[in-house]
Amino acid sequence: MTLKNLLSAHEWLIEEPALDLARQNAYETLFTIGNGYLGTRGSFEERVRGDLPGTFLAGIYDHHDSTVVDLVSCPDWLPLSVWVDGERLSVQGAMVLEHRRVLDIRQGLLYRLTRFEDRQGRRTRLETLRFASLANRHLCGLRADITRENHEAPVAVEGGIDGRRFNLDRLPAYDEGHVFDAESRFEKWAKSRHLGPVSSDGSDSAVYLELGTLDRGHHLAYASSLSGGAKTKRIDDLAVAERVKLDFEGGQRCTVDKLVSIWTSRDVEVSKLRRTCLETLAAASTRGLTAALNDHLAAFAERWRDSDVVIESDGPAQRAVRYGIYHLLIAAGDRDERVSIGANALSGERYRGHVFWDTEIYLLPFYIYTQPAAARALLAYRYHTLEGAIANARANGYQGAQYAWEAADTGHEETPTWTVDGKHRLWMGEEEFHITADVAYGILTYVRATGDLDFLAGYGLEILIQTSRFWVSRLEHDAERDRFELRRVMGPDEFHEHVDNNAFTNRMVKWHLLEAADALELCRGERRAAFDEVAARLALNASEPATWQSIAERIHIPADRETGVIEQFDGYFDLKEAPITVWDENGMPAYPEGYHHFNSADTTLVKQPDALMLLYLLPDQFDDRVKRANYDFYEARTLHKSSLSPAIHAILGIEIGDTAKAESYFLRSALVDLADNQGNTEEGIHIASAGGTWQCVVAGFGGFRVKQGRMTFRPWLPASWRWLRFRLKWRGAVLQVSIFSDHAVFRLEAEPGRSETIELFDRPRVIEAGKDVLLRFSPGS
Ligand code: BGC
């Protein structure tokens, strides 16, 4: 059987149909494989000039000589080269007769086929298959099938671990729009070093490399083994490899398997690291790669069971949505409470692996409703980094806990203060503090959907108390008007810095303080012992929640115009209009002539939804007229210069009836990386957009919102969609929702006798467990 036969049906495959080295960095991102513990970019095994390989391990951050803390580009486990009679095969060194790579998103496999012709005219076919096991997250596998098509020359394979890695740190200032030569572009960067040697050696059965990070002192252990007969080894301080001569036994084809185990001192004590790592590899080698692969496939199938979204349509929607889900599946650490998901997950260095509001607002809903255990772990990360948030507040002269706009391993503020080329000052770390309310929003959304009061009492409570205290100290009281204000702020729209009273931030803070007071009351009633313990430890004054409520009621929310349009911040309506007149081929607006990110502040141009974000996050608080007015006003001024933007516009567009634009916003979000429509896929996957796309499907086309503790739906399907199906986990049950143009079928999977009341277009309906309930609606009702 050839490796290709292992692949899933066509609709699950993402293909690179021919060799395209100009796009190799984008493919490295697109073809990332991973399992939440690690992510590995889809680089060529033999390495080529201009590539940017990377293996990233969740939680392995380091500072040392980098500008800010980096997610470390860890040792690379992929290297594998084929030598034909002393000549190394590479897509740059030999003639490529045929080339194709395929990512199988259903199974988490990357397949490659390349047929080479070397200088002697010898034709050799290389097929590889790689995976990062979801069944054993410390294990990776790479199978290479080598076929001598027209020769009998000796063939050797070399494989090992490359620890000579660095992170990209700063780029010298070049003119705007400067184009770099594809092969040497990364050479321009100042690089940071994070790895130093600890030990390296080899035995008959494996090579072993242990490195340490220079600042945080993490130990990273990798053991690798190639199948086959006698091997020669190369052992350096920072790299190890073994080489095996292939025995074709008179045939044309030969298979070599490479198994690699990876452990770090985050997982086991340093003294046990080597043994643990070698034992994992030995156990896997004894069973063989096929057994490891089968375990992985079973684990992957299990992951898809509750996460899949089925769209019956002719267009690209199905594959694009599943592609995003694939990345969400390989991004989550599952049970590790000390890591979260960075802005590019584990697929690249962009944003240095830092954690933003993206996690709570864009990613979390997917995990809450499909894998609540992963959602819980992501929120627990905020609990375990509370000390860092307390330190941030203190450093800024405030009380309580202030979450970092960009966080890494400790919760301290890690936002860089300058762009990578040093040209522009960045103020997000100082001013974009709505993140603290977003964390609270994530916690309470999770608790509402799961009913997990233990989490609320055990983790959430402390966070809510400390963050509420932060707001109380950060808000400024205007005595004359007896109102509370937030000055010198940046809202989600990062074009406008140092503004006063950003409506999004003020409104979310109000929500935060009111909800926190309610949540405390709930815990006091339902989890008394835990409540008393936390209250005593934090010296909670009995009157504090009432103070929060009283302050919340007096927070200044910038006045609505008569039209209901929310003023984004004080003075926004007085800014200059810079009409958008040019749209690209995807229907996305271009900057008006002369404008760019850093000079749009005196205009009403908006980078991404800001006031509009409120309409989505607090759906109960605004009526249809206000939603429509705000959508019309802000949509016309939004440039979508963040991949986080189109999804929200799609959802709101469906809600207010601008369905034509909504469809194109949805596609923009769903195809962000497959079509590279932000132009920077090469630097890493837009994981928030993947989460936003899932929300487009469920909250947009499915019209799903939680209102007054109930699941409510207002579906709408594009004309080209025949039906849509998704599954939502809800308080220990699963609700399967199938939507057609004029009816929906709900199925509650839960213990017999249980029922849930849902709402379809505002009508309450009772769904009993185990039955398909068909409900009709008139589209747009
Ligand atoms: C967006 C932020 C986002 C960040 C990371 C920025 O461009 O404006 O909203 O959190 O990227 O994805």
Short mmCIF file of C-alpha atoms and ligand atoms in Angstrom, two decimals, residues 342-344 350-351 354-359 362 405-406 428 432 434 491-494 597 607-608 641-644 686-688, ligand 1:
data_model
loop_
_atom_site.label_atom_id
_atom_site.label_comp_id
_atom_site.label_asym_id
_atom_site.label_seq_id
_atom_site.Cartn_x
_atom_site.Cartn_y
_atom_site.Cartn_z
CA GLY A 342 -1.23 32.60 21.06
CA ALA A 343 -2.41 34.80 18.18
CA ASN A 344 -0.90 32.38 15.65
CA ARG A 350 4.25 36.30 14.55
CA TYR A 351 3.08 38.05 17.69
CA HIS A 354 1.55 36.00 22.86
CA VAL A 355 -1.97 35.54 24.14
CA PHE A 356 -4.51 38.31 23.36
CA TRP A 357 -8.25 38.86 23.81
CA ASP A 358 -8.43 36.61 20.75
CA THR A 359 -8.58 33.65 23.12
CA TYR A 362 -12.77 34.58 19.28
CA TRP A 405 -2.87 42.99 26.47
CA GLU A 406 -0.23 40.46 25.37
CA MET A 428 -1.58 48.69 23.20
CA GLU A 432 -5.83 48.49 25.32
CA HIS A 434 -10.48 46.09 27.68
CA GLY A 491 -10.44 50.33 22.10
CA PRO A 492 -10.36 47.34 19.73
CA ASP A 493 -9.90 49.85 16.88
CA GLU A 494 -6.17 50.38 17.15
CA HIS A 597 -2.32 52.42 10.03
CA LYS A 607 -9.47 49.19 11.84
CA GLN A 608 -11.98 46.60 13.07
CA LYS A 641 -7.10 45.69 8.76
CA SER A 642 -7.33 42.86 11.25
CA SER A 643 -8.35 39.34 10.36
CA LEU A 644 -10.63 39.55 13.42
CA HIS A 686 -4.90 33.45 11.86
CA ILE A 687 -6.35 31.32 14.57
CA ALA A 688 -8.74 34.01 15.85
C1 BGC B 1 -5.80 43.21 16.26
C2 BGC B 1 -6.13 42.77 17.66
C3 BGC B 1 -5.71 41.33 17.85
C4 BGC B 1 -4.25 41.15 17.48
C5 BGC B 1 -3.81 39.69 17.56
C6 BGC B 1 -4.33 42.97 15.99
O1 BGC B 1 -4.03 43.32 14.67
O2 BGC B 1 -6.08 44.58 16.10
O3 BGC B 1 -7.52 42.90 17.90
O4 BGC B 1 -5.92 40.96 19.17
O5 BGC B 1 -4.03 41.60 16.17
O6 BGC B 1 -4.55 38.89 16.71
#
